[in-house]
Short mmCIF file of C-alpha atoms and ligand atoms in Angstrom, two decimals:
data_model
loop_
_atom_site.label_atom_id
_atom_site.label_comp_id
_atom_site.label_asym_id
_atom_site.label_seq_id
_atom_site.Cartn_x
_atom_site.Cartn_y
_atom_site.Cartn_z
CA MET U 1 32.62 -12.38 3.65
CA SER U 2 33.89 -10.40 0.69
CA SER U 3 32.94 -6.81 -0.11
CA SER U 4 33.95 -4.66 -3.03
CA THR U 5 36.69 -3.00 -0.96
CA VAL U 6 38.02 -6.05 0.91
CA ARG U 7 38.28 -9.50 -0.65
CA ALA U 8 38.40 -12.48 1.67
CA ALA U 9 39.77 -15.83 0.47
CA ARG U 10 40.26 -19.00 2.49
CA ASN U 11 42.93 -21.57 1.80
CA GLY U 12 42.67 -24.25 4.49
CA SER U 13 43.04 -22.45 7.80
CA VAL U 14 44.69 -19.35 6.29
CA LEU U 15 42.45 -16.38 5.56
CA THR U 16 43.76 -13.77 3.13
CA LEU U 17 42.22 -10.31 3.23
CA THR U 18 43.00 -8.17 0.21
CA LEU U 19 42.49 -4.41 0.20
CA ASN U 20 40.76 -3.86 -3.08
CA ARG U 21 40.84 -0.25 -4.22
CA PRO U 22 43.82 -0.62 -6.57
CA GLU U 23 42.82 2.41 -8.66
CA LYS U 24 43.29 4.47 -5.44
CA LEU U 25 46.46 2.65 -4.34
CA ASN U 26 44.17 0.96 -1.77
CA ALA U 27 43.77 4.27 0.08
CA PHE U 28 41.28 3.94 2.93
CA SER U 29 37.74 5.13 2.38
CA ASP U 30 35.29 4.86 5.30
CA ASP U 31 33.75 1.87 3.50
CA MET U 32 37.06 0.05 3.29
CA THR U 33 37.80 0.69 6.98
CA ARG U 34 34.35 -0.62 7.94
CA ASP U 35 34.67 -3.67 5.67
CA LEU U 36 38.10 -4.54 7.01
CA LEU U 37 36.89 -4.23 10.60
CA GLU U 38 34.03 -6.56 9.79
CA ALA U 39 36.34 -9.05 8.06
CA PHE U 40 38.61 -9.17 11.11
CA ALA U 41 35.61 -9.61 13.42
CA LEU U 42 34.43 -12.59 11.35
CA ALA U 43 37.94 -14.04 11.31
CA GLU U 44 38.18 -13.72 15.07
CA ALA U 45 34.93 -15.61 15.58
CA ASP U 46 35.86 -18.43 13.18
CA ALA U 47 37.94 -21.09 14.95
CA GLY U 48 38.81 -22.57 11.55
CA VAL U 49 40.85 -19.45 10.73
CA ARG U 50 44.29 -19.92 12.29
CA ALA U 51 46.35 -17.29 10.47
CA ILE U 52 45.39 -14.10 8.64
CA VAL U 53 47.24 -12.42 5.78
CA LEU U 54 46.60 -8.77 4.96
CA GLN U 55 47.71 -7.57 1.53
CA GLY U 56 46.86 -5.04 -1.16
CA GLU U 57 45.62 -5.54 -4.70
CA GLY U 58 47.76 -4.04 -7.45
CA ARG U 59 50.87 -1.93 -7.02
CA ALA U 60 50.22 -0.76 -3.44
CA PHE U 61 49.74 -2.25 -0.02
CA SER U 62 47.89 0.96 0.91
CA ALA U 63 48.49 4.71 0.48
CA GLY U 64 46.78 5.44 3.82
CA GLN U 65 43.79 7.68 4.23
CA ASP U 66 42.08 8.53 0.94
CA LEU U 67 42.94 12.22 0.94
CA GLU U 68 40.40 13.13 -1.75
CA ALA U 69 37.68 11.50 0.35
CA PHE U 70 38.98 13.38 3.40
CA VAL U 71 38.75 16.71 1.57
CA ARG U 72 35.20 15.85 0.44
CA MET U 73 34.30 14.96 4.02
CA LYS U 74 35.71 18.27 5.25
CA ALA U 75 33.85 20.17 2.57
CA ALA U 76 30.57 18.43 3.40
CA GLY U 77 30.84 18.76 7.19
CA ALA U 78 32.83 22.03 7.19
CA ALA U 79 34.96 22.47 10.32
CA ALA U 80 32.87 19.96 12.26
CA VAL U 81 34.92 16.94 11.16
CA SER U 82 36.80 15.69 14.21
CA VAL U 83 40.01 13.95 13.24
CA ALA U 84 40.12 12.32 16.69
CA GLU U 85 36.66 10.83 16.16
CA HIS U 86 37.66 9.70 12.67
CA LEU U 87 40.57 7.85 14.28
CA ARG U 88 38.61 6.45 17.23
CA HIS U 89 35.86 4.91 15.12
CA GLY U 90 38.08 3.88 12.23
CA TYR U 91 41.79 3.25 12.36
CA ASN U 92 42.14 2.92 16.12
CA ALA U 93 39.35 0.36 16.26
CA LEU U 94 41.01 -1.48 13.40
CA VAL U 95 44.50 -1.63 14.87
CA MET U 96 43.12 -2.57 18.29
CA ARG U 97 41.29 -5.44 16.60
CA ILE U 98 44.52 -6.56 14.88
CA ARG U 99 46.38 -6.49 18.19
CA SER U 100 43.63 -8.23 20.16
CA ILE U 101 42.73 -11.01 17.70
CA GLU U 102 44.66 -13.96 19.15
CA LYS U 103 45.80 -15.41 15.84
CA PRO U 104 48.88 -14.51 13.79
CA VAL U 105 48.25 -11.53 11.50
CA ILE U 106 50.81 -11.18 8.70
CA ALA U 107 51.15 -8.09 6.52
CA SER U 108 52.33 -9.09 3.04
CA ILE U 109 53.76 -5.97 1.45
CA GLY U 110 54.31 -6.02 -2.29
CA GLY U 111 54.08 -2.30 -3.01
CA ILE U 112 53.92 1.09 -1.37
CA ALA U 113 52.71 1.29 2.23
CA ALA U 114 52.13 4.91 3.26
CA GLY U 115 50.41 6.90 6.01
CA VAL U 116 47.97 4.88 8.04
CA GLY U 117 48.41 2.07 5.50
CA LEU U 118 51.92 1.70 6.89
CA SER U 119 50.63 2.10 10.47
CA ILE U 120 48.27 -0.82 9.96
CA ALA U 121 51.07 -2.96 8.54
CA LEU U 122 53.24 -2.05 11.55
CA CYS U 123 50.42 -3.10 13.91
CA CYS U 124 50.26 -6.56 12.35
CA ASP U 125 52.27 -9.25 14.13
CA VAL U 126 54.84 -9.75 11.38
CA ARG U 127 55.63 -8.21 8.02
CA ILE U 128 56.95 -9.89 4.92
CA ALA U 129 57.96 -7.64 2.02
CA ALA U 130 59.06 -8.03 -1.58
CA ALA U 131 62.48 -6.57 -2.40
CA ASP U 132 61.08 -5.97 -5.89
CA GLY U 133 58.12 -3.74 -5.15
CA ALA U 134 57.73 -2.89 -1.49
CA SER U 135 58.42 0.59 -0.18
CA LEU U 136 57.47 2.30 3.05
CA THR U 137 56.89 5.95 3.88
CA LEU U 138 55.10 7.52 6.81
CA GLY U 139 54.01 10.62 4.89
CA PHE U 140 52.23 12.22 7.85
CA SER U 141 54.83 14.99 8.24
CA LYS U 142 54.23 16.07 4.66
CA ILE U 143 50.63 16.92 5.50
CA GLY U 144 51.22 18.44 8.93
CA LEU U 145 50.21 15.39 10.94
CA VAL U 146 51.47 13.09 13.69
CA PRO U 147 51.95 9.42 12.74
CA ASP U 148 48.66 7.83 13.77
CA GLY U 149 46.96 4.42 13.71
CA GLY U 150 49.49 3.33 16.35
CA ALA U 151 52.56 4.29 14.29
CA SER U 152 53.94 6.63 16.96
CA PHE U 153 53.99 3.55 19.22
CA MET U 154 55.09 0.84 16.79
CA LEU U 155 57.87 2.83 15.12
CA PRO U 156 60.00 3.34 18.24
CA LEU U 157 59.12 -0.18 19.38
CA LEU U 158 60.30 -1.78 16.14
CA ALA U 159 62.97 0.59 14.81
CA GLY U 160 64.10 2.38 17.98
CA PHE U 161 63.51 5.93 19.14
CA GLY U 162 65.98 7.87 16.97
CA ARG U 163 65.40 5.91 13.78
CA GLY U 164 61.66 6.02 14.30
CA LEU U 165 61.64 9.75 14.87
CA ASP U 166 63.90 10.26 11.84
CA LEU U 167 61.47 8.35 9.59
CA ALA U 168 58.46 10.13 11.12
CA TRP U 169 59.93 13.57 10.51
CA THR U 170 61.51 13.01 7.10
CA SER U 171 58.89 10.63 5.65
CA GLU U 172 61.81 9.12 3.76
CA ARG U 173 60.65 6.37 1.41
CA ILE U 174 62.60 3.19 2.10
CA GLY U 175 62.73 -0.15 0.33
CA ALA U 176 62.27 -3.63 1.78
CA ASP U 177 65.96 -4.25 2.49
CA GLU U 178 66.34 -1.00 4.44
CA ALA U 179 63.05 -1.70 6.24
CA GLU U 180 64.38 -5.10 7.27
CA ARG U 181 67.65 -3.52 8.45
CA LEU U 182 65.65 -1.10 10.60
CA GLY U 183 63.48 -3.86 12.05
CA LEU U 184 60.31 -2.68 10.35
CA VAL U 185 59.86 -5.84 8.32
CA ASN U 186 60.71 -9.38 9.45
CA ARG U 187 61.34 -11.13 6.17
CA VAL U 188 62.25 -9.98 2.67
CA VAL U 189 61.52 -11.97 -0.45
CA PRO U 190 64.53 -11.38 -2.71
CA ARG U 191 64.26 -9.88 -6.19
CA GLY U 192 62.72 -12.33 -8.60
CA GLY U 193 61.08 -14.21 -5.71
CA ASP U 194 57.39 -14.88 -5.29
CA LEU U 195 55.91 -12.85 -2.43
CA ALA U 196 52.52 -14.57 -2.60
CA ALA U 197 54.07 -18.06 -2.46
CA GLU U 198 56.44 -17.13 0.38
CA THR U 199 53.59 -15.50 2.31
CA ALA U 200 51.39 -18.58 1.79
CA ARG U 201 54.18 -20.88 2.96
CA TYR U 202 54.88 -18.79 6.07
CA ALA U 203 51.18 -18.34 6.89
CA ALA U 204 50.62 -22.11 6.60
CA GLN U 205 53.55 -22.66 8.98
CA LEU U 206 52.01 -20.33 11.56
CA ALA U 207 48.53 -21.80 11.03
CA ALA U 208 49.87 -25.23 11.90
CA ILE U 209 51.22 -24.40 15.34
CA SER U 210 49.05 -25.03 18.38
CA PRO U 211 46.28 -22.42 18.30
CA VAL U 212 46.49 -22.18 22.08
CA ALA U 213 50.24 -21.53 21.92
CA ALA U 214 49.69 -19.01 19.11
CA ALA U 215 47.02 -17.17 21.09
CA LEU U 216 48.77 -17.13 24.44
CA THR U 217 52.12 -16.17 22.89
CA LYS U 218 50.49 -13.17 21.22
CA ARG U 219 48.78 -12.28 24.50
CA ALA U 220 52.12 -12.56 26.33
CA PHE U 221 53.90 -10.29 23.84
CA ASN U 222 51.04 -7.78 23.92
CA GLU U 223 51.02 -7.71 27.70
CA ALA U 224 54.82 -7.56 27.95
CA MET U 225 55.41 -4.77 25.42
CA MET U 226 52.18 -2.88 24.86
CA PRO U 227 49.84 -3.17 27.86
CA HIS U 228 48.83 0.49 27.48
CA PHE U 229 48.39 0.48 23.71
CA ALA U 230 44.68 1.38 23.81
CA ALA U 231 45.40 4.35 26.05
CA TRP U 232 48.23 5.39 23.75
CA LEU U 233 45.95 5.29 20.70
CA GLU U 234 43.59 7.65 22.49
CA ARG U 235 46.48 10.01 23.30
CA GLU U 236 47.64 9.84 19.68
CA ALA U 237 44.13 10.79 18.55
CA VAL U 238 44.18 13.83 20.84
CA LEU U 239 47.59 14.89 19.50
CA GLN U 240 46.32 14.42 15.95
CA GLU U 241 43.28 16.55 16.69
CA GLU U 242 45.64 19.29 17.84
CA ALA U 243 47.79 18.94 14.71
CA ALA U 244 44.71 19.01 12.50
CA ALA U 245 43.28 22.12 14.18
CA GLY U 246 45.82 24.38 12.46
CA PRO U 247 46.16 25.28 8.77
CA ASP U 248 49.00 22.82 7.98
CA LEU U 249 46.84 19.77 7.31
CA MET U 250 44.80 21.40 4.58
CA GLU U 251 47.94 23.10 3.17
CA GLY U 252 49.70 19.73 3.08
CA VAL U 253 46.78 17.87 1.55
CA GLY U 254 46.16 20.67 -0.95
CA ALA U 255 49.85 20.58 -1.92
CA PHE U 256 49.78 16.79 -2.36
CA LEU U 257 46.64 16.75 -4.47
CA GLY U 258 47.83 19.84 -6.39
CA LYS U 259 51.23 18.20 -6.99
CA ARG U 260 53.22 21.06 -5.44
CA GLU U 261 55.46 21.47 -2.42
CA PRO U 262 53.67 22.51 0.80
CA ALA U 263 54.50 25.85 2.43
CA PHE U 264 54.15 25.54 6.20
CA ALA U 265 54.29 28.93 7.92
CA ALA U 266 56.36 29.54 11.06
CA ARG U 267 54.35 29.71 14.28
C1 LHQ I 301 46.06 9.23 -3.53
C2 LHQ I 301 46.62 8.91 -2.30
C3 LHQ I 301 45.85 9.10 -1.14
C4 LHQ I 301 44.14 9.87 -2.46
C5 LHQ I 301 48.09 8.51 -3.83
N1 LHQ I 301 44.65 9.57 -1.27
N2 LHQ I 301 44.83 9.71 -3.62
C6 LHQ I 301 44.47 10.62 9.61
C7 LHQ I 301 43.75 11.75 10.11
C8 LHQ I 301 43.19 12.72 9.29
C9 LHQ I 301 43.31 12.95 8.07
C10 LHQ I 301 44.08 12.31 7.16
O1 LHQ I 301 44.56 11.01 7.31
C11 LHQ I 301 44.86 10.32 8.38
C12 LHQ I 301 45.62 9.11 8.18
C13 LHQ I 301 46.60 9.11 7.05
O2 LHQ I 301 46.80 8.08 6.44
S1 LHQ I 301 47.39 10.53 6.65
C14 LHQ I 301 48.47 10.04 5.32
C15 LHQ I 301 47.70 9.86 4.04
N3 LHQ I 301 48.56 9.33 2.98
C16 LHQ I 301 49.51 10.06 2.43
O3 LHQ I 301 49.76 11.20 2.76
C17 LHQ I 301 50.23 9.43 1.26
C18 LHQ I 301 49.97 10.22 0.03
N4 LHQ I 301 50.53 9.55 -1.14
C19 LHQ I 301 51.84 9.57 -1.44
O4 LHQ I 301 52.66 10.09 -0.74
C20 LHQ I 301 52.22 8.89 -2.71
O5 LHQ I 301 51.12 8.89 -3.59
C21 LHQ I 301 52.70 7.44 -2.51
C22 LHQ I 301 54.05 7.49 -1.77
C23 LHQ I 301 51.69 6.63 -1.73
C24 LHQ I 301 52.87 6.78 -3.88
O6 LHQ I 301 53.67 7.58 -4.70
P1 LHQ I 301 53.78 7.27 -6.25
O7 LHQ I 301 54.05 5.83 -6.44
O8 LHQ I 301 54.77 8.26 -6.81
O9 LHQ I 301 52.32 7.54 -6.83
P2 LHQ I 301 51.58 8.93 -7.04
O10 LHQ I 301 51.93 9.88 -5.94
O11 LHQ I 301 51.79 9.40 -8.42
O12 LHQ I 301 50.07 8.51 -6.80
C25 LHQ I 301 49.32 7.85 -7.83
C26 LHQ I 301 47.91 8.39 -7.79
O13 LHQ I 301 47.30 8.02 -6.54
C27 LHQ I 301 47.88 9.93 -7.82
O14 LHQ I 301 46.71 10.34 -8.49
P3 LHQ I 301 46.75 10.72 -10.07
O15 LHQ I 301 45.35 11.15 -10.36
O16 LHQ I 301 47.77 11.80 -10.22
O17 LHQ I 301 47.15 9.45 -10.77
C28 LHQ I 301 47.74 10.28 -6.35
O18 LHQ I 301 47.14 11.55 -6.15
C29 LHQ I 301 46.83 9.17 -5.86
N5 LHQ I 301 47.00 8.96 -4.44
N6 LHQ I 301 47.88 8.45 -2.51
N7 LHQ I 301 46.35 8.77 0.08
#
């Protein structure tokens, strides 16, 4: 399956899914979320697919939620838009699918990964990043939000509590080397290297191991470290709903789209 927002390409038993809204830095529209969910569902059902690569077209992995689309959605549905529902039916379903599909899922990061784009990368099994182009920023704090799409779980798991909280609060933009140092990416392709070739080589290596061992190892790690992940995603959605109920979200989004600094009032 390939749609306009997600391209699917098979090379042997490796399936590569490419987020394909490069003119929007692969920011997530509802269509792209739906198409990616569908692509993962097809990959799960296809025994011939033994490793999955997720990457972005152009200069970004993904800039997270498409904030212009979010503003349009708010304007169309007025106050009725539930951020928690948006998460439940979209990003939470997606990251649960990535965690539950019992095949290796590799995020190949060649550009910026921000907001829930970064969350999705963090929910993949492993991350490989290009020293040349990759950068990571949470970005949620800049628009008055809690890291969502599982990021408030994966960040402390991968980077540790203090470093995770630091990145969540500051939204500091870090490069691949720093991300590797913090444990957020597993492998870095050095400057001048070929991310696509390295990703293909690594994915082929994982696709060649016993599919039973691959599946049961992922299940073991999931059960050991994140048995309550689904419940946590639901809690995260409730916290996000609370964050989104105040004025800071629209102030933050307005500031971003208006290219100005946000002014968050004391409360
Ligand atoms: C964008 C975006 C974008 C639209 C860049 N949308 N246009 C959950 C619950 C409820 C609501 C909201 O969302 C969520 C989940 C989330 O993901 S929240 C977090 C959403 N993402 C962000 O806040 C990241 C916003 N983007 C950025 O911080 C920067 O653009 C990054 C760091 C991604 C890239 O920076 P630069 O490389 O300096 O590029 P830029 O800022 O100049 O962006 C290029 C263009 O892309 C620009 O448009 P323009 O018309 O000026 O060329 C941006 O407005 C647009 N863009 N991200 N998410």
